[in-house]
Amino acid sequence: MFWNGGCGGRLDPIETHCVDDAVTIDDAAHEGRIVRLRYSAQCRAAWAQLWFGKPDDRAYVRTEENGHLVAATSVTVMPWDGNSVYTPMVNDKNLKAKACMELPPDSDTACTISY
């Protein structure tokens, strides 16, 4: 399935099989958690994946064009999620994407590079 831009933020990388060709662009680690920027060339989409998350941790992915926010999606870890969650995808065609995590209670933040 190729990204059509019409479902912004609602597409699941597993259900759409975008995960099939996905690569990890970069990781950022903080306090034992890891956030990854994942990218699918076939779908031209990006998403954030958070590993070793704890309840209330938040991961998000955002895309920018010329320094201006184009799209963002996020996910908050719930007690029943286990230790890995991922955001819905964002369109990455001709845009720069970055994945971040925010950790409570002080909202410490760690981010990947922009790609």
Protein backbone atom coordinates (compact mmCIF):
# COMPACT_ATOMS: atom_id res chain seq x y z
CA MET A 1 0.00 0.00 0.00
CA PHE A 2 1.38 3.37 -0.98
CA TRP A 3 0.77 6.48 1.07
CA ASN A 4 -1.94 8.61 -0.44
CA GLY A 5 -1.87 11.40 2.12
CA GLY A 6 -5.63 11.18 2.68
CA CYS A 7 -5.58 9.21 5.93
CA GLY A 8 -3.16 11.41 7.84
CA GLY A 9 -2.20 9.88 11.15
CA ARG A 10 -4.63 6.98 11.03
CA LEU A 11 -2.54 4.43 9.18
CA ASP A 12 -1.04 1.56 11.09
CA PRO A 13 2.37 0.47 9.74
CA ILE A 14 1.64 -3.18 10.52
CA GLU A 15 -1.88 -3.36 9.06
CA THR A 16 -0.75 -1.57 5.87
CA HIS A 17 2.39 -3.74 5.55
CA CYS A 18 4.55 -0.62 5.52
CA VAL A 19 6.57 -2.31 8.24
CA ASP A 20 7.63 -4.93 5.66
CA ASP A 21 10.28 -2.69 4.08
CA ALA A 22 10.80 -0.39 7.08
CA VAL A 23 14.23 0.62 8.27
CA THR A 24 15.31 2.28 11.47
CA ILE A 25 16.81 5.65 10.60
CA ASP A 26 18.02 6.58 14.09
CA ASP A 27 17.61 5.76 17.80
CA ALA A 28 17.61 8.02 20.84
CA ALA A 29 17.94 6.57 24.34
CA HIS A 30 17.08 8.08 27.71
CA GLU A 31 16.51 6.52 31.15
CA GLY A 32 16.45 2.98 29.75
CA ARG A 33 13.92 3.73 27.00
CA ILE A 34 14.64 3.86 23.26
CA VAL A 35 12.72 5.81 20.63
CA ARG A 36 13.26 4.89 17.00
CA LEU A 37 12.48 6.77 13.82
CA ARG A 38 11.12 4.15 11.41
CA TYR A 39 10.73 4.78 7.68
CA SER A 40 9.09 2.90 4.81
CA ALA A 41 10.28 3.85 1.33
CA GLN A 42 7.41 1.95 -0.31
CA CYS A 43 4.80 3.83 1.72
CA ARG A 44 6.80 7.07 1.91
CA ALA A 45 5.83 7.26 5.56
CA ALA A 46 7.50 7.54 8.97
CA TRP A 47 6.54 6.64 12.52
CA ALA A 48 8.02 6.49 16.01
CA GLN A 49 8.50 3.27 17.94
CA LEU A 50 9.15 3.36 21.69
CA TRP A 51 10.88 0.42 23.38
CA PHE A 52 10.96 -0.27 27.12
CA GLY A 53 8.29 2.35 27.71
CA LYS A 54 6.50 2.75 31.01
CA PRO A 55 2.92 3.93 31.61
CA ASP A 56 2.41 7.60 30.69
CA ASP A 57 5.57 7.78 28.53
CA ARG A 58 4.74 9.42 25.21
CA ALA A 59 6.30 8.92 21.79
CA TYR A 60 5.62 11.12 18.80
CA VAL A 61 6.72 11.60 15.23
CA ARG A 62 6.53 14.89 13.38
CA THR A 63 7.28 16.05 9.88
CA GLU A 64 8.48 19.48 8.89
CA GLU A 65 8.96 21.45 5.72
CA ASN A 66 11.28 24.46 5.79
CA GLY A 67 11.18 24.41 9.60
CA HIS A 68 7.36 24.45 9.78
CA LEU A 69 5.32 21.61 11.32
CA VAL A 70 3.36 19.68 8.70
CA ALA A 71 2.03 16.71 10.68
CA ALA A 72 2.45 14.96 14.01
CA THR A 73 1.08 11.82 15.65
CA SER A 74 1.68 10.43 19.12
CA VAL A 75 1.00 7.49 21.39
CA THR A 76 0.99 7.31 25.19
CA VAL A 77 2.02 4.05 26.86
CA MET A 78 -0.84 2.47 28.79
CA PRO A 79 -0.36 -0.15 31.54
CA TRP A 80 -1.58 -2.97 29.25
CA ASP A 81 0.70 -2.07 26.29
CA GLY A 82 3.75 -4.03 27.34
CA ASN A 83 7.07 -2.40 26.62
CA SER A 84 6.79 -1.48 22.92
CA VAL A 85 4.37 0.93 21.25
CA TYR A 86 4.35 2.82 17.96
CA THR A 87 2.62 5.87 16.56
CA PRO A 88 0.41 6.06 13.50
CA MET A 89 2.34 6.97 10.37
CA VAL A 90 2.85 10.43 8.93
CA ASN A 91 3.42 11.30 5.30
CA ASP A 92 7.15 11.66 4.72
CA LYS A 93 7.19 12.52 1.01
CA ASN A 94 9.65 15.40 0.53
CA LEU A 95 9.53 16.20 4.26
CA LYS A 96 11.88 15.85 7.25
CA ALA A 97 10.72 13.47 9.99
CA LYS A 98 11.86 13.21 13.61
CA ALA A 99 10.82 10.84 16.43
CA CYS A 100 10.83 11.87 20.10
CA MET A 101 9.84 10.57 23.51
CA GLU A 102 8.64 12.47 26.56
CA LEU A 103 8.98 10.89 29.98
CA PRO A 104 6.96 11.95 33.02
CA PRO A 105 6.90 13.46 35.52
CA ASP A 106 9.18 16.23 34.24
CA SER A 107 8.62 15.63 30.52
CA ASP A 108 12.28 14.83 29.86
CA THR A 109 12.63 14.61 26.09
CA ALA A 110 14.95 12.71 23.75
CA CYS A 111 14.76 12.86 19.94
CA THR A 112 16.27 11.22 16.91
CA ILE A 113 17.90 13.10 14.07
CA SER A 114 15.66 14.63 11.41
CA TYR A 115 15.63 12.62 8.21
